[in-house]
PDB file of C-alpha atoms in Angstrom:
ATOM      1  CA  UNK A   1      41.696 141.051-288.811  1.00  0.00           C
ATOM      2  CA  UNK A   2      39.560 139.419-286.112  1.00  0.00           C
ATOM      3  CA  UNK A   3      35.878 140.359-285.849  1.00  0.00           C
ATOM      4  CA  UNK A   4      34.618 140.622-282.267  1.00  0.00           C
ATOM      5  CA  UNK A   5      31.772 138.893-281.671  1.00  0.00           C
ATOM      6  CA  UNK A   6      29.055 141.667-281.110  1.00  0.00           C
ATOM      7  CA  UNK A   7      25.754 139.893-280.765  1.00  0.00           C
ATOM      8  CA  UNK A   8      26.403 137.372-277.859  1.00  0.00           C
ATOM      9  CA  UNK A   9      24.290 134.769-277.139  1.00  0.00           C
ATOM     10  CA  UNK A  10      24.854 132.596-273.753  1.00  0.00           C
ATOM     11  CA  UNK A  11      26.262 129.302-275.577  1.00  0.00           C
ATOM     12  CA  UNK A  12      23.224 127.385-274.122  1.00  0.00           C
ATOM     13  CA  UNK A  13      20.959 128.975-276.301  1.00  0.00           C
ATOM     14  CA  UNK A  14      22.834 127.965-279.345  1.00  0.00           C
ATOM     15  CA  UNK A  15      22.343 124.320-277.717  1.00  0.00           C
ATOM     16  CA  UNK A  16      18.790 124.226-277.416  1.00  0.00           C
ATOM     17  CA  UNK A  17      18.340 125.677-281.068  1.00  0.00           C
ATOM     18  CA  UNK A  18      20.115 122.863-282.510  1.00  0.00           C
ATOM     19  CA  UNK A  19      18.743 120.198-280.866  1.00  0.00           C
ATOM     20  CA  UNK A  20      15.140 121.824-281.595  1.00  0.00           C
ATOM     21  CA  UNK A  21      12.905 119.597-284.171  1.00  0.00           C
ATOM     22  CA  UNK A  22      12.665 115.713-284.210  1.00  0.00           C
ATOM     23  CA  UNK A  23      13.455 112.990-286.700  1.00  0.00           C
ATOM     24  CA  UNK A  24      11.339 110.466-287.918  1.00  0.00           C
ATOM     25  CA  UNK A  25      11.252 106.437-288.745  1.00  0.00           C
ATOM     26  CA  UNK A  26       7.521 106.077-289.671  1.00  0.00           C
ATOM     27  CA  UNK A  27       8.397 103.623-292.039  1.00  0.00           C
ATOM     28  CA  UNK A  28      11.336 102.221-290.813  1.00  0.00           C
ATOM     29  CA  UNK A  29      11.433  98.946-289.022  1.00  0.00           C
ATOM     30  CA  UNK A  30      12.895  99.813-285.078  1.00  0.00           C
ATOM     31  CA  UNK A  31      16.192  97.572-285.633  1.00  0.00           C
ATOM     32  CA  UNK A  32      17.357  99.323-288.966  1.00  0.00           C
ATOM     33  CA  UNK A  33      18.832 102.065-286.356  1.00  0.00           C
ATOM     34  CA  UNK A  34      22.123 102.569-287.031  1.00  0.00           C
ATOM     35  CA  UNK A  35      25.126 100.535-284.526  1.00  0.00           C
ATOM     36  CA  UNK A  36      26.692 104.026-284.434  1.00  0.00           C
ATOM     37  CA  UNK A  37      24.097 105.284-281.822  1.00  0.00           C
ATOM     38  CA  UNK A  38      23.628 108.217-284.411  1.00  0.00           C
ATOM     39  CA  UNK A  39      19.806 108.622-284.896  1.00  0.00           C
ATOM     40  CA  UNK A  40      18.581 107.823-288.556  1.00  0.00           C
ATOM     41  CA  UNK A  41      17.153 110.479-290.504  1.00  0.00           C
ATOM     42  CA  UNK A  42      17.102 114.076-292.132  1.00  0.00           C
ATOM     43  CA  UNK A  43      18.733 116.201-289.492  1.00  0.00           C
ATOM     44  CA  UNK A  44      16.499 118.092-287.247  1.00  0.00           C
ATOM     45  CA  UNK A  45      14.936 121.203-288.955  1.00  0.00           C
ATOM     46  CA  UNK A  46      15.494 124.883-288.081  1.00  0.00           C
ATOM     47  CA  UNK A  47      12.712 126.228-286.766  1.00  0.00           C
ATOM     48  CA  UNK A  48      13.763 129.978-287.701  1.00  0.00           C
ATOM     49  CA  UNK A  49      15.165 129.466-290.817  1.00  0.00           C
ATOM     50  CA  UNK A  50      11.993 130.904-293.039  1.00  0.00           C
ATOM     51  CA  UNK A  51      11.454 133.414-290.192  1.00  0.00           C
ATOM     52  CA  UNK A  52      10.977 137.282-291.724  1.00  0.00           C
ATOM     53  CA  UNK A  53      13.806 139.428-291.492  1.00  0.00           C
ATOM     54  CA  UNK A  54      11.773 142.772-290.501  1.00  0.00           C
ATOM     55  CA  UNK A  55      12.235 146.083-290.159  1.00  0.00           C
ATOM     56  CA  UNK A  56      15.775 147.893-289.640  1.00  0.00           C
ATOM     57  CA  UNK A  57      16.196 149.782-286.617  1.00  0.00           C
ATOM     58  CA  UNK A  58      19.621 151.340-285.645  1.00  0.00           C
ATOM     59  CA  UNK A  59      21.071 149.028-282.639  1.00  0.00           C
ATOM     60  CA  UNK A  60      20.892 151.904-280.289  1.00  0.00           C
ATOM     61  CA  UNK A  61      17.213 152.482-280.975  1.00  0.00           C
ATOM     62  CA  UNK A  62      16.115 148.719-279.533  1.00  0.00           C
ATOM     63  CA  UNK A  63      13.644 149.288-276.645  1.00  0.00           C
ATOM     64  CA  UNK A  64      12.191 146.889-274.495  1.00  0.00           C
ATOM     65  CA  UNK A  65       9.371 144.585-276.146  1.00  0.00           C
ATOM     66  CA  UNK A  66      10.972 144.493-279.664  1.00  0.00           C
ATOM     67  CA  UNK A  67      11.264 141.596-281.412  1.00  0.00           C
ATOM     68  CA  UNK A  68      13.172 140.156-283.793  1.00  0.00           C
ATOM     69  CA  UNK A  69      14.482 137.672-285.893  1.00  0.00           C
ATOM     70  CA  UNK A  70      18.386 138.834-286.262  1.00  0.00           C
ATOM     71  CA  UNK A  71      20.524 136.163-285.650  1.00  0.00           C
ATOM     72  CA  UNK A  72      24.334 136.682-286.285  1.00  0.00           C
ATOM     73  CA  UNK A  73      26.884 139.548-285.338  1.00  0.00           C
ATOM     74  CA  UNK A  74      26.027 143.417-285.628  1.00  0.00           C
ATOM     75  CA  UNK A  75      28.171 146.118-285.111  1.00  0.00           C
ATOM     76  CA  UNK A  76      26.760 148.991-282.835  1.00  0.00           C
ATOM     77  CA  UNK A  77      26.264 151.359-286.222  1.00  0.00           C
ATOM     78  CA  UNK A  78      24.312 148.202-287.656  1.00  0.00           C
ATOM     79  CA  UNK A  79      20.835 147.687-287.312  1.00  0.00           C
ATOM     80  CA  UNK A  80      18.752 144.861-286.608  1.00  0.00           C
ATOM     81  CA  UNK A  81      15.645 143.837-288.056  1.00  0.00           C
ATOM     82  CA  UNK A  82      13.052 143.838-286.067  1.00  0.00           C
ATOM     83  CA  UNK A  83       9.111 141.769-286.399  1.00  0.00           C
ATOM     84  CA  UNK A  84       5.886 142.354-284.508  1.00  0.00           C
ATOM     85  CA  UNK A  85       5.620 140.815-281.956  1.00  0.00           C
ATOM     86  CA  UNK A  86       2.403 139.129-283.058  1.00  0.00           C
ATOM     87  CA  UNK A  87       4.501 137.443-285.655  1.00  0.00           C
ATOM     88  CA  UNK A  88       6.671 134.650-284.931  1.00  0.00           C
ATOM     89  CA  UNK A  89      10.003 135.527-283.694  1.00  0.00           C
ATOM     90  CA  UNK A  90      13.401 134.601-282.159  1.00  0.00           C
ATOM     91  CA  UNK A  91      13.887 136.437-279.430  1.00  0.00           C
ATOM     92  CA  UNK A  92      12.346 139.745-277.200  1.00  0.00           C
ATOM     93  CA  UNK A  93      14.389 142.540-276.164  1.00  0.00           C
ATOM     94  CA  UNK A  94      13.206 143.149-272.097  1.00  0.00           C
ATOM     95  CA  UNK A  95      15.304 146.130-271.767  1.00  0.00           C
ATOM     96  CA  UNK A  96      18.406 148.300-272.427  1.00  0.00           C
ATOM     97  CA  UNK A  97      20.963 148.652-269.934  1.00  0.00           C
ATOM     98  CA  UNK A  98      24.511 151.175-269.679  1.00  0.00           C
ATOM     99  CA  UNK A  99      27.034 149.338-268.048  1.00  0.00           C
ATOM    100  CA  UNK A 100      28.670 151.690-265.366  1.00  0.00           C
ATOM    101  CA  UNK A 101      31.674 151.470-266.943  1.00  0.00           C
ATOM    102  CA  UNK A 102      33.726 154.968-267.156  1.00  0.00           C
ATOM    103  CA  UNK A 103      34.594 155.994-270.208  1.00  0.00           C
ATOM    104  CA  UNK A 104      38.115 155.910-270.310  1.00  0.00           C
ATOM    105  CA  UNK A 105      37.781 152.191-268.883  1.00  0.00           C
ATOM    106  CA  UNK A 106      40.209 149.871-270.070  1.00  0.00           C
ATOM    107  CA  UNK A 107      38.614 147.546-272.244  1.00  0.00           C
ATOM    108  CA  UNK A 108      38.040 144.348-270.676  1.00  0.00           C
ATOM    109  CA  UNK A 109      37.995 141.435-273.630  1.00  0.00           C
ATOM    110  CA  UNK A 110      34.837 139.976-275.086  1.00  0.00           C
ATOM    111  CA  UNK A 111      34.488 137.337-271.956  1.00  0.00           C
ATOM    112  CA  UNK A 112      34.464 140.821-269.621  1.00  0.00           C
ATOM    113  CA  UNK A 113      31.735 142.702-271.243  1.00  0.00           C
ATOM    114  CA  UNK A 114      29.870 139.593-271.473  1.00  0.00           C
ATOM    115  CA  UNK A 115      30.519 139.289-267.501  1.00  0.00           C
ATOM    116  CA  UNK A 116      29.580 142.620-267.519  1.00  0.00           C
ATOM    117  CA  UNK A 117      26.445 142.198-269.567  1.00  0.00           C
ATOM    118  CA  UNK A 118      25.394 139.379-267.797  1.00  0.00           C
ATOM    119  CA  UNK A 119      25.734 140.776-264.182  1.00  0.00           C
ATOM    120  CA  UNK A 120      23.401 143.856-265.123  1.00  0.00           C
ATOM    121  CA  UNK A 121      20.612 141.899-267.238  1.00  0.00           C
ATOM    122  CA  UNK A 122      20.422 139.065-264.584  1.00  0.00           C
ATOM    123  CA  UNK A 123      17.854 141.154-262.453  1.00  0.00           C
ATOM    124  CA  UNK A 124      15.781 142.206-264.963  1.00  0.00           C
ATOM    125  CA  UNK A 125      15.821 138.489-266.918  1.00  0.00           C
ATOM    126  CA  UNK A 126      15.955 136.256-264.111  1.00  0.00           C
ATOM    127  CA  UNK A 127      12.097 136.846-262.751  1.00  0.00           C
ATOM    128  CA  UNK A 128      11.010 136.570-266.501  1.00  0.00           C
ATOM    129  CA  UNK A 129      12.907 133.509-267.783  1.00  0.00           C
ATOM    130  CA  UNK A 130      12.258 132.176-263.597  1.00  0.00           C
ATOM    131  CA  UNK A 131      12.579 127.930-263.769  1.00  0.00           C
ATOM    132  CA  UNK A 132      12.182 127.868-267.473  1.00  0.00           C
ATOM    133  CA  UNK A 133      15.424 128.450-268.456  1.00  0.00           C
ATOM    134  CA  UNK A 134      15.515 125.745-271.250  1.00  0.00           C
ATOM    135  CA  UNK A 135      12.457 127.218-272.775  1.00  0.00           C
ATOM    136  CA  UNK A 136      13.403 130.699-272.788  1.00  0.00           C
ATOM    137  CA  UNK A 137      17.292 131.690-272.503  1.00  0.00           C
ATOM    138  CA  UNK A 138      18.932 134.935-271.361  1.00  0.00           C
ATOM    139  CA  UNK A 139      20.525 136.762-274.226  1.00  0.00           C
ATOM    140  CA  UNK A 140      22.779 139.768-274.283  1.00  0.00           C
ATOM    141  CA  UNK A 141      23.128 142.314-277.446  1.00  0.00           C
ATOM    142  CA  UNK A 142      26.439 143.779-276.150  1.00  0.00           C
ATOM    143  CA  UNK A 143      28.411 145.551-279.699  1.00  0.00           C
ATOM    144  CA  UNK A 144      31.240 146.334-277.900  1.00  0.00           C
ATOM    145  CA  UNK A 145      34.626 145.582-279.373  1.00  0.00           C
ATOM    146  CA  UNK A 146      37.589 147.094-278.332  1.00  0.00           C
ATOM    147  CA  UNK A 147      37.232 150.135-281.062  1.00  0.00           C
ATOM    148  CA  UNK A 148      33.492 150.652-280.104  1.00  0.00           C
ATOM    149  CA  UNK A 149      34.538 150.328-276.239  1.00  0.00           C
ATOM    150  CA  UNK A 150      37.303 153.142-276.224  1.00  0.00           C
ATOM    151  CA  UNK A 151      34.705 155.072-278.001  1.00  0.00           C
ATOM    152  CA  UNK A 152      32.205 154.917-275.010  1.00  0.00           C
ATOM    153  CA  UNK A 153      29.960 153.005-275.980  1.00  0.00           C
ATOM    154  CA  UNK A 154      28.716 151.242-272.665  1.00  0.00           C
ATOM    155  CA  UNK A 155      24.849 150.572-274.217  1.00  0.00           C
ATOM    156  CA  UNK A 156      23.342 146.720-274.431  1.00  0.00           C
ATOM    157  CA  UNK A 157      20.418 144.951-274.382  1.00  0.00           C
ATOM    158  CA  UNK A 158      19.155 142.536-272.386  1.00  0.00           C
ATOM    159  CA  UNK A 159      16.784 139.858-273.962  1.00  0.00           C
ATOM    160  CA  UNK A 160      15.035 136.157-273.802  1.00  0.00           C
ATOM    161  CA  UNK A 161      15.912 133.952-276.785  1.00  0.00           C
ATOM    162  CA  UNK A 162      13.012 131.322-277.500  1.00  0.00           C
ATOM    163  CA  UNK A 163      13.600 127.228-278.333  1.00  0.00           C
ATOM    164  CA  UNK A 164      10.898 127.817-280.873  1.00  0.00           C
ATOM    165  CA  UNK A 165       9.135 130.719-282.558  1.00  0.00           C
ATOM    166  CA  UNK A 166       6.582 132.267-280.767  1.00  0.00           C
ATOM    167  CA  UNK A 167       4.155 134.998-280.571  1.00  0.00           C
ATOM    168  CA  UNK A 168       3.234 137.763-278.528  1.00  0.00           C
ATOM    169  CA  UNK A 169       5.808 139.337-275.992  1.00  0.00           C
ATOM    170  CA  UNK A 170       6.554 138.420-271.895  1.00  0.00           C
ATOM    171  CA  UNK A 171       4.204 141.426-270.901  1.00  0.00           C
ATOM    172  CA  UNK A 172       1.295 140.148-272.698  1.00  0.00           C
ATOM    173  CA  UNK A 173       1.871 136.679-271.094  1.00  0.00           C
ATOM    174  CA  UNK A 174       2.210 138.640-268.028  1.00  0.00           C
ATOM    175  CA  UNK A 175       5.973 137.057-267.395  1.00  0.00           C
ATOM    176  CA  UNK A 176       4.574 133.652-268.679  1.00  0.00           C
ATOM    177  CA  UNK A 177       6.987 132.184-271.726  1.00  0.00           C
TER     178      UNK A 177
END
């Protein structure tokens, strides 16, 4: 049986957290590179690895200015730990949205409610993330497979995913990442 995705992330954001952290050749000579054009060196280190886990809250419960840690897939009866914001964290929810979706809406496949997702956070992510869109990356906490779909559930989350950990939230910053 196929598991839906159910935490989607937009694919860049998956980019910039693996090419986060740099390698070194402090005591390398510059011409022991390898031919390969592969850089030399441990690979680059994950800067959320060690991150704390936090407190569960039920997916539904997720409110604008939580953050968390949670990386990976949750169903919508799942939770998802959530840090203080003054802690260092992976991402910030900004706020929940209800697609407009009827209930008896056909379901549309993972790439629709993403589409969906994506056309209903834009407006309230695009002023925050603004021309730093490498630094800070839209993400969208939509658990809705097919099964939690025909059920009704229409709820998601719209949030910014961060290339490193960070404190604080957008509203403290005022908007600034």
């Amino acid at each position: 049986m196929r598991r839906s995705p159910t935490l989607l992330l937009a694919t860049a954001a998956l980019g910039v957290l693996t090419l986060a952290g740099c390698a070194t050749t402090e005591d390398k000579p510059a011409d022991s590179a390898p031919a390969t054009g592969q850089p030399s060196g441990p690979p680059p280190a994950d800067p959320f690895k060690d991150l704390p886990q936090g407190t569960p809250v039920a997916f539904k419960d997720l409110r604008a200015g939580m953050c968390s840690n949670h990386r990976g897939d949750v169903q919508s009866d799942q939770t998802v730990g959530t840090v203080d914001c003054g802690t260092p964290h992976f991402f910030e929810v900004v706020s929940q949205v209800t697609l407009p979706d009827a209930e008896g809406a056909e379901f549309p496949g993972d790439r629709g409610v993403m589409d969906r997702m994506r056309a209903a956070c834009e407006p309230e992510l695009a002023p925050a993330i603004g021309s730093r869109r490498g630094a800070l990356i839209s993400l969208y906490l939509a658990p809705m497979n097919k099964k939690s779909w025909d059920a009704g559930n229409r709820l998601g989350h719209c949030g910014i995913a961060y290339a490193t950990p960070r404190t604080g939230t957008l509203a403290e910053a005022g908007g600034q990442g």
